[in-house]
Amino acid sequence: QKEVEQNSGPLSVPEGAIASLNCTYSDRVSQSFFWYRQYSGKSPELIMSIYSNGDKEDGRFTAQLNKASQYVSLLIRDSQPSDSATYLCAVIKPNTGNQFYFGTGTSLTVIP
Amino acid sequence: GAGVSQSPRYKVAKRGQDVALRCDPISGHVSLFWYQQALGQGPEFLTYFQNEAQLDKSGLPSDRFFAERPEGSVSTLKIQRTQQEDSAVYLCASSLFRGGTDTQYFGPGTRLTVL
């Protein structure tokens, strides 16, 4: 079982719609959760981090964490064509040297 | 510098050659990580430094892979006797502190192609 699972997509949404990206993790003691965006041929760039159950909002982005269900999601409101990228979910487990465990990423296309 | 830098950005090696990949982290960042990203996959952890100490090298795929950070700043990932399966993007990331909640900032990566 992989540490972090994501639906690889591709996910297509029309411009202006809400894009919903989902991620599950296998180790219940995981403590820190991150969403990165990666454009083709580029390095991952941080969108949001979340550490506590509930929602965290930053502009058009909302991260949601449910530790009981071992589930973290990212909502993108008012999706723009520039949001088209691969979205990587990353998890840190305690006592593992702070390394990130990444999912395979979900490819998002926002259609103008 | 303003961000994490890596060099070279692209490297083509013949099978059996040795390569050295360089990472220059954000100034003052304590932690440094190396990841390997195959096409269509998420990054996979290779190794982790805290200052000059290599605290975790459990992700290095074989003894052909070696990493160092002798002065606690610049790091080099060396791959000996490269094989075709080593072809990937090698990402370096740094973070400010030692804590488990720390954001990691990634460099642009080195794309290694082994022929």
PDB file of C-alpha atoms in Angstrom:
ATOM      1  CA  GLN A   1       0.000   0.000   0.000  1.00  0.00           C
ATOM      2  CA  LYS A   2       1.369   3.374  -0.974  1.00  0.00           C
ATOM      3  CA  GLU A   3       1.787   5.990   1.716  1.00  0.00           C
ATOM      4  CA  VAL A   4      -0.177   8.599  -0.225  1.00  0.00           C
ATOM      5  CA  GLU A   5      -2.797   7.927  -2.870  1.00  0.00           C
ATOM      6  CA  GLN A   6      -4.185  10.366  -5.391  1.00  0.00           C
ATOM      7  CA  ASN A   7      -6.413   9.921  -8.401  1.00  0.00           C
ATOM      8  CA  SER A   8      -4.053  10.594 -11.291  1.00  0.00           C
ATOM      9  CA  GLY A   9      -6.851  12.063 -13.412  1.00  0.00           C
ATOM     10  CA  PRO A  10      -6.855  13.801 -15.734  1.00  0.00           C
ATOM     11  CA  LEU A  11      -9.452  16.042 -14.177  1.00  0.00           C
ATOM     12  CA  SER A  12     -11.064  18.593 -16.476  1.00  0.00           C
ATOM     13  CA  VAL A  13     -13.215  21.468 -15.305  1.00  0.00           C
ATOM     14  CA  PRO A  14     -14.572  24.502 -17.144  1.00  0.00           C
ATOM     15  CA  GLU A  15     -13.205  27.942 -16.361  1.00  0.00           C
ATOM     16  CA  GLY A  16     -14.928  29.437 -13.335  1.00  0.00           C
ATOM     17  CA  ALA A  17     -15.925  26.079 -11.847  1.00  0.00           C
ATOM     18  CA  ILE A  18     -14.721  24.494  -8.608  1.00  0.00           C
ATOM     19  CA  ALA A  19     -11.979  21.890  -8.947  1.00  0.00           C
ATOM     20  CA  SER A  20     -11.844  19.266  -6.207  1.00  0.00           C
ATOM     21  CA  LEU A  21      -8.648  17.292  -5.669  1.00  0.00           C
ATOM     22  CA  ASN A  22      -8.471  14.423  -3.216  1.00  0.00           C
ATOM     23  CA  CYS A  23      -5.737  12.569  -1.356  1.00  0.00           C
ATOM     24  CA  THR A  24      -5.708   9.730   1.160  1.00  0.00           C
ATOM     25  CA  TYR A  25      -2.828   8.613   3.334  1.00  0.00           C
ATOM     26  CA  SER A  26      -2.138   5.289   4.957  1.00  0.00           C
ATOM     27  CA  ASP A  27      -0.358   6.131   8.217  1.00  0.00           C
ATOM     28  CA  ARG A  28      -2.692   7.444  10.875  1.00  0.00           C
ATOM     29  CA  VAL A  29       0.148   9.188  12.740  1.00  0.00           C
ATOM     30  CA  SER A  30       0.927  11.462   9.794  1.00  0.00           C
ATOM     31  CA  GLN A  31       1.027  14.976  11.100  1.00  0.00           C
ATOM     32  CA  SER A  32       1.653  17.542   8.378  1.00  0.00           C
ATOM     33  CA  PHE A  33       0.028  17.856   4.981  1.00  0.00           C
ATOM     34  CA  PHE A  34       0.952  19.921   1.960  1.00  0.00           C
ATOM     35  CA  TRP A  35      -0.383  20.650  -1.486  1.00  0.00           C
ATOM     36  CA  TYR A  36       2.114  21.495  -4.220  1.00  0.00           C
ATOM     37  CA  ARG A  37       1.453  22.557  -7.779  1.00  0.00           C
ATOM     38  CA  GLN A  38       3.780  21.415 -10.532  1.00  0.00           C
ATOM     39  CA  TYR A  39       3.658  22.795 -14.037  1.00  0.00           C
ATOM     40  CA  SER A  40       5.015  20.553 -16.767  1.00  0.00           C
ATOM     41  CA  GLY A  41       8.802  20.577 -16.701  1.00  0.00           C
ATOM     42  CA  LYS A  42       8.932  22.731 -13.580  1.00  0.00           C
ATOM     43  CA  SER A  43       9.595  22.075  -9.910  1.00  0.00           C
ATOM     44  CA  PRO A  44       6.841  21.731  -7.288  1.00  0.00           C
ATOM     45  CA  GLU A  45       5.710  24.978  -5.698  1.00  0.00           C
ATOM     46  CA  LEU A  46       3.829  25.172  -2.425  1.00  0.00           C
ATOM     47  CA  ILE A  47       0.153  26.075  -2.479  1.00  0.00           C
ATOM     48  CA  MET A  48      -0.932  25.317   1.058  1.00  0.00           C
ATOM     49  CA  SER A  49      -0.050  23.477   4.201  1.00  0.00           C
ATOM     50  CA  ILE A  50      -2.518  22.166   6.776  1.00  0.00           C
ATOM     51  CA  TYR A  51      -1.905  20.558  10.145  1.00  0.00           C
ATOM     52  CA  SER A  52      -5.260  20.516  11.982  1.00  0.00           C
ATOM     53  CA  ASN A  53      -8.621  19.004  11.206  1.00  0.00           C
ATOM     54  CA  GLY A  54     -10.979  21.290   9.345  1.00  0.00           C
ATOM     55  CA  ASP A  55     -10.698  23.814   6.566  1.00  0.00           C
ATOM     56  CA  LYS A  56      -7.987  26.311   5.755  1.00  0.00           C
ATOM     57  CA  GLU A  57      -8.623  28.982   3.163  1.00  0.00           C
ATOM     58  CA  ASP A  58      -6.138  31.057   1.189  1.00  0.00           C
ATOM     59  CA  GLY A  59      -7.604  33.087  -1.632  1.00  0.00           C
ATOM     60  CA  ARG A  60      -9.242  30.776  -4.139  1.00  0.00           C
ATOM     61  CA  PHE A  61      -7.769  27.700  -2.461  1.00  0.00           C
ATOM     62  CA  THR A  62      -9.229  25.738   0.447  1.00  0.00           C
ATOM     63  CA  ALA A  63      -7.516  22.749   2.016  1.00  0.00           C
ATOM     64  CA  GLN A  64      -9.592  20.317   4.046  1.00  0.00           C
ATOM     65  CA  LEU A  65      -8.186  17.767   6.481  1.00  0.00           C
ATOM     66  CA  ASN A  66     -10.015  14.880   8.103  1.00  0.00           C
ATOM     67  CA  LYS A  67      -7.594  12.837  10.194  1.00  0.00           C
ATOM     68  CA  ALA A  68     -10.229  10.314  11.243  1.00  0.00           C
ATOM     69  CA  SER A  69     -10.798   9.412   7.600  1.00  0.00           C
ATOM     70  CA  GLN A  70      -7.138   9.963   6.677  1.00  0.00           C
ATOM     71  CA  TYR A  71      -8.204  12.265   3.920  1.00  0.00           C
ATOM     72  CA  VAL A  72      -7.020  15.646   2.709  1.00  0.00           C
ATOM     73  CA  SER A  73      -8.467  17.617  -0.169  1.00  0.00           C
ATOM     74  CA  LEU A  74      -7.875  20.812  -2.092  1.00  0.00           C
ATOM     75  CA  LEU A  75     -10.653  22.923  -3.553  1.00  0.00           C
ATOM     76  CA  ILE A  76      -9.912  25.529  -6.188  1.00  0.00           C
ATOM     77  CA  ARG A  77     -12.711  28.042  -6.640  1.00  0.00           C
ATOM     78  CA  ASP A  78     -13.211  30.087  -9.806  1.00  0.00           C
ATOM     79  CA  SER A  79     -10.748  27.864 -11.668  1.00  0.00           C
ATOM     80  CA  GLN A  80      -8.569  29.599 -14.229  1.00  0.00           C
ATOM     81  CA  PRO A  81      -6.707  28.156 -17.226  1.00  0.00           C
ATOM     82  CA  SER A  82      -3.487  29.072 -15.402  1.00  0.00           C
ATOM     83  CA  ASP A  83      -4.447  26.550 -12.705  1.00  0.00           C
ATOM     84  CA  SER A  84      -3.874  23.757 -15.233  1.00  0.00           C
ATOM     85  CA  ALA A  85      -1.057  21.720 -13.707  1.00  0.00           C
ATOM     86  CA  THR A  86      -0.352  18.584 -11.714  1.00  0.00           C
ATOM     87  CA  TYR A  87      -1.240  18.854  -8.034  1.00  0.00           C
ATOM     88  CA  LEU A  88       0.861  16.860  -5.610  1.00  0.00           C
ATOM     89  CA  CYS A  89      -0.244  15.878  -2.132  1.00  0.00           C
ATOM     90  CA  ALA A  90       2.594  15.444   0.380  1.00  0.00           C
ATOM     91  CA  VAL A  91       2.590  14.088   3.911  1.00  0.00           C
ATOM     92  CA  ILE A  92       5.150  14.126   6.720  1.00  0.00           C
ATOM     93  CA  LYS A  93       5.210  11.313   9.230  1.00  0.00           C
ATOM     94  CA  PRO A  94       6.822  11.802  12.622  1.00  0.00           C
ATOM     95  CA  ASN A  95      10.180  10.224  13.305  1.00  0.00           C
ATOM     96  CA  THR A  96      11.009   9.808   9.630  1.00  0.00           C
ATOM     97  CA  GLY A  97      13.483  12.669   9.291  1.00  0.00           C
ATOM     98  CA  ASN A  98      10.887  15.092   7.971  1.00  0.00           C
ATOM     99  CA  GLN A  99      10.902  13.613   4.493  1.00  0.00           C
ATOM    100  CA  PHE A 100       7.862  14.198   2.336  1.00  0.00           C
ATOM    101  CA  TYR A 101       5.835  11.257   1.081  1.00  0.00           C
ATOM    102  CA  PHE A 102       4.257  12.325  -2.180  1.00  0.00           C
ATOM    103  CA  GLY A 103       1.321  11.004  -4.118  1.00  0.00           C
ATOM    104  CA  THR A 104       1.629  10.510  -7.858  1.00  0.00           C
ATOM    105  CA  GLY A 105      -0.228  13.766  -8.487  1.00  0.00           C
ATOM    106  CA  THR A 106      -3.521  14.687 -10.110  1.00  0.00           C
ATOM    107  CA  SER A 107      -3.433  16.347 -13.507  1.00  0.00           C
ATOM    108  CA  LEU A 108      -5.906  19.226 -13.731  1.00  0.00           C
ATOM    109  CA  THR A 109      -6.987  20.931 -16.943  1.00  0.00           C
ATOM    110  CA  VAL A 110      -9.140  24.057 -16.796  1.00  0.00           C
ATOM    111  CA  ILE A 111     -10.954  24.521 -20.076  1.00  0.00           C
ATOM    112  CA  PRO A 112     -11.470  28.152 -21.201  1.00  0.00           C
TER     113      PRO A 112
ATOM    114  CA  GLY B   1      20.168  33.531  -3.330  1.00  0.00           C
ATOM    115  CA  ALA B   2      16.431  33.968  -3.513  1.00  0.00           C
ATOM    116  CA  GLY B   3      15.655  30.301  -3.992  1.00  0.00           C
ATOM    117  CA  VAL B   4      17.098  26.833  -4.282  1.00  0.00           C
ATOM    118  CA  SER B   5      19.356  26.479  -7.295  1.00  0.00           C
ATOM    119  CA  GLN B   6      20.547  23.321  -8.993  1.00  0.00           C
ATOM    120  CA  SER B   7      23.100  22.593 -11.656  1.00  0.00           C
ATOM    121  CA  PRO B   8      23.325  21.397 -14.274  1.00  0.00           C
ATOM    122  CA  ARG B   9      19.696  21.715 -15.347  1.00  0.00           C
ATOM    123  CA  TYR B  10      20.137  18.958 -17.905  1.00  0.00           C
ATOM    124  CA  LYS B  11      22.656  16.146 -18.025  1.00  0.00           C
ATOM    125  CA  VAL B  12      23.080  13.441 -20.622  1.00  0.00           C
ATOM    126  CA  ALA B  13      25.350  10.578 -19.643  1.00  0.00           C
ATOM    127  CA  LYS B  14      26.398   7.399 -21.328  1.00  0.00           C
ATOM    128  CA  ARG B  15      25.663   4.247 -19.404  1.00  0.00           C
ATOM    129  CA  GLY B  16      28.511   3.586 -17.000  1.00  0.00           C
ATOM    130  CA  GLN B  17      29.579   7.207 -16.590  1.00  0.00           C
ATOM    131  CA  ASP B  18      29.695   8.950 -13.225  1.00  0.00           C
ATOM    132  CA  VAL B  19      27.669  12.135 -12.706  1.00  0.00           C
ATOM    133  CA  ALA B  20      27.583  14.818 -10.028  1.00  0.00           C
ATOM    134  CA  LEU B  21      24.551  16.982  -9.388  1.00  0.00           C
ATOM    135  CA  ARG B  22      24.797  20.147  -7.337  1.00  0.00           C
ATOM    136  CA  CYS B  23      22.271  21.818  -5.056  1.00  0.00           C
ATOM    137  CA  ASP B  24      22.599  25.269  -3.528  1.00  0.00           C
ATOM    138  CA  PRO B  25      19.867  25.664  -0.864  1.00  0.00           C
ATOM    139  CA  ILE B  26      18.255  28.845   0.381  1.00  0.00           C
ATOM    140  CA  SER B  27      20.749  30.667   2.570  1.00  0.00           C
ATOM    141  CA  GLY B  28      20.355  29.746   6.222  1.00  0.00           C
ATOM    142  CA  HIS B  29      18.211  26.678   5.626  1.00  0.00           C
ATOM    143  CA  VAL B  30      19.203  23.887   7.967  1.00  0.00           C
ATOM    144  CA  SER B  31      17.599  20.944   6.222  1.00  0.00           C
ATOM    145  CA  LEU B  32      18.283  19.716   2.709  1.00  0.00           C
ATOM    146  CA  PHE B  33      16.533  16.901   0.864  1.00  0.00           C
ATOM    147  CA  TRP B  34      17.103  15.049  -2.395  1.00  0.00           C
ATOM    148  CA  TYR B  35      14.217  13.493  -4.313  1.00  0.00           C
ATOM    149  CA  GLN B  36      14.016  11.511  -7.539  1.00  0.00           C
ATOM    150  CA  GLN B  37      11.033  12.068  -9.826  1.00  0.00           C
ATOM    151  CA  ALA B  38      10.346   9.655 -12.652  1.00  0.00           C
ATOM    152  CA  LEU B  39       8.093  10.709 -15.504  1.00  0.00           C
ATOM    153  CA  GLY B  40       4.457  10.823 -14.447  1.00  0.00           C
ATOM    154  CA  GLN B  41       5.246  10.062 -10.820  1.00  0.00           C
ATOM    155  CA  GLY B  42       5.505  12.055  -7.638  1.00  0.00           C
ATOM    156  CA  PRO B  43       8.931  12.775  -6.162  1.00  0.00           C
ATOM    157  CA  GLU B  44      10.481   9.909  -4.197  1.00  0.00           C
ATOM    158  CA  PHE B  45      12.704  10.612  -1.197  1.00  0.00           C
ATOM    159  CA  LEU B  46      16.403   9.810  -1.529  1.00  0.00           C
ATOM    160  CA  THR B  47      18.247  11.378   1.387  1.00  0.00           C
ATOM    161  CA  TYR B  48      18.129  14.114   4.039  1.00  0.00           C
ATOM    162  CA  PHE B  49      20.740  16.370   5.660  1.00  0.00           C
ATOM    163  CA  GLN B  50      20.517  18.485   8.740  1.00  0.00           C
ATOM    164  CA  ASN B  51      23.418  20.899   8.388  1.00  0.00           C
ATOM    165  CA  GLU B  52      26.348  18.682   7.366  1.00  0.00           C
ATOM    166  CA  ALA B  53      24.975  15.521   8.943  1.00  0.00           C
ATOM    167  CA  GLN B  54      23.285  12.997   6.680  1.00  0.00           C
ATOM    168  CA  LEU B  55      20.499  11.806   8.959  1.00  0.00           C
ATOM    169  CA  ASP B  56      18.600   9.582   6.565  1.00  0.00           C
ATOM    170  CA  LYS B  57      19.759   7.896   3.375  1.00  0.00           C
ATOM    171  CA  SER B  58      17.176   5.152   3.336  1.00  0.00           C
ATOM    172  CA  GLY B  59      15.814   6.211  -0.055  1.00  0.00           C
ATOM    173  CA  LEU B  60      19.056   5.875  -1.998  1.00  0.00           C
ATOM    174  CA  PRO B  61      18.298   3.057  -4.476  1.00  0.00           C
ATOM    175  CA  SER B  62      21.747   1.499  -4.512  1.00  0.00           C
ATOM    176  CA  ASP B  63      25.302   1.950  -3.325  1.00  0.00           C
ATOM    177  CA  ARG B  64      25.997   3.721  -6.614  1.00  0.00           C
ATOM    178  CA  PHE B  65      24.265   6.762  -5.149  1.00  0.00           C
ATOM    179  CA  PHE B  66      26.164   8.979  -2.749  1.00  0.00           C
ATOM    180  CA  ALA B  67      25.361  12.409  -1.322  1.00  0.00           C
ATOM    181  CA  GLU B  68      27.334  14.874   0.731  1.00  0.00           C
ATOM    182  CA  ARG B  69      26.991  18.314   2.276  1.00  0.00           C
ATOM    183  CA  PRO B  70      30.413  18.872   3.824  1.00  0.00           C
ATOM    184  CA  GLU B  71      29.987  22.446   5.048  1.00  0.00           C
ATOM    185  CA  GLY B  72      26.294  22.356   5.745  1.00  0.00           C
ATOM    186  CA  SER B  73      25.361  24.423   2.709  1.00  0.00           C
ATOM    187  CA  VAL B  74      25.901  23.194  -0.860  1.00  0.00           C
ATOM    188  CA  SER B  75      25.162  19.527  -1.460  1.00  0.00           C
ATOM    189  CA  THR B  76      26.264  17.153  -4.194  1.00  0.00           C
ATOM    190  CA  LEU B  77      24.488  13.995  -5.283  1.00  0.00           C
ATOM    191  CA  LYS B  78      26.818  11.634  -7.072  1.00  0.00           C
ATOM    192  CA  ILE B  79      25.756   8.657  -9.134  1.00  0.00           C
ATOM    193  CA  GLN B  80      28.433   6.184 -10.118  1.00  0.00           C
ATOM    194  CA  ARG B  81      28.259   3.863 -13.130  1.00  0.00           C
ATOM    195  CA  THR B  82      24.951   5.307 -14.290  1.00  0.00           C
ATOM    196  CA  GLN B  83      22.266   2.971 -15.580  1.00  0.00           C
ATOM    197  CA  GLN B  84      19.285   3.701 -17.800  1.00  0.00           C
ATOM    198  CA  GLU B  85      16.919   3.308 -14.861  1.00  0.00           C
ATOM    199  CA  ASP B  86      18.642   6.291 -13.231  1.00  0.00           C
ATOM    200  CA  SER B  87      17.077   8.565 -15.850  1.00  0.00           C
ATOM    201  CA  ALA B  88      14.807  10.941 -13.943  1.00  0.00           C
ATOM    202  CA  VAL B  89      14.551  14.463 -12.614  1.00  0.00           C
ATOM    203  CA  TYR B  90      16.530  14.927  -9.413  1.00  0.00           C
ATOM    204  CA  LEU B  91      14.993  17.543  -7.157  1.00  0.00           C
ATOM    205  CA  CYS B  92      16.652  19.254  -4.235  1.00  0.00           C
ATOM    206  CA  ALA B  93      14.613  20.930  -1.504  1.00  0.00           C
ATOM    207  CA  SER B  94      15.525  22.890   1.591  1.00  0.00           C
ATOM    208  CA  SER B  95      13.686  23.927   4.704  1.00  0.00           C
ATOM    209  CA  LEU B  96      14.531  26.447   7.382  1.00  0.00           C
ATOM    210  CA  PHE B  97      14.293  24.381  10.531  1.00  0.00           C
ATOM    211  CA  ARG B  98      14.422  20.854  11.751  1.00  0.00           C
ATOM    212  CA  GLY B  99      10.770  20.556  12.643  1.00  0.00           C
ATOM    213  CA  GLY B 100       8.379  18.033  11.184  1.00  0.00           C
ATOM    214  CA  THR B 101       5.953  20.695  10.073  1.00  0.00           C
ATOM    215  CA  ASP B 102       8.386  22.571   7.920  1.00  0.00           C
ATOM    216  CA  THR B 103       7.642  23.629   4.364  1.00  0.00           C
ATOM    217  CA  GLN B 104      10.169  22.452   1.816  1.00  0.00           C
ATOM    218  CA  TYR B 105      11.170  24.717  -1.069  1.00  0.00           C
ATOM    219  CA  PHE B 106      12.206  22.994  -4.257  1.00  0.00           C
ATOM    220  CA  GLY B 107      14.857  23.806  -6.790  1.00  0.00           C
ATOM    221  CA  PRO B 108      14.275  23.567 -10.555  1.00  0.00           C
ATOM    222  CA  GLY B 109      15.700  20.065 -10.713  1.00  0.00           C
ATOM    223  CA  THR B 110      18.306  18.338 -12.845  1.00  0.00           C
ATOM    224  CA  ARG B 111      16.964  16.194 -15.659  1.00  0.00           C
ATOM    225  CA  LEU B 112      19.306  13.239 -16.073  1.00  0.00           C
ATOM    226  CA  THR B 113      19.130  11.132 -19.203  1.00  0.00           C
ATOM    227  CA  VAL B 114      21.249   8.005 -19.356  1.00  0.00           C
ATOM    228  CA  LEU B 115      21.753   6.609 -22.832  1.00  0.00           C
TER     229      LEU B 115
END
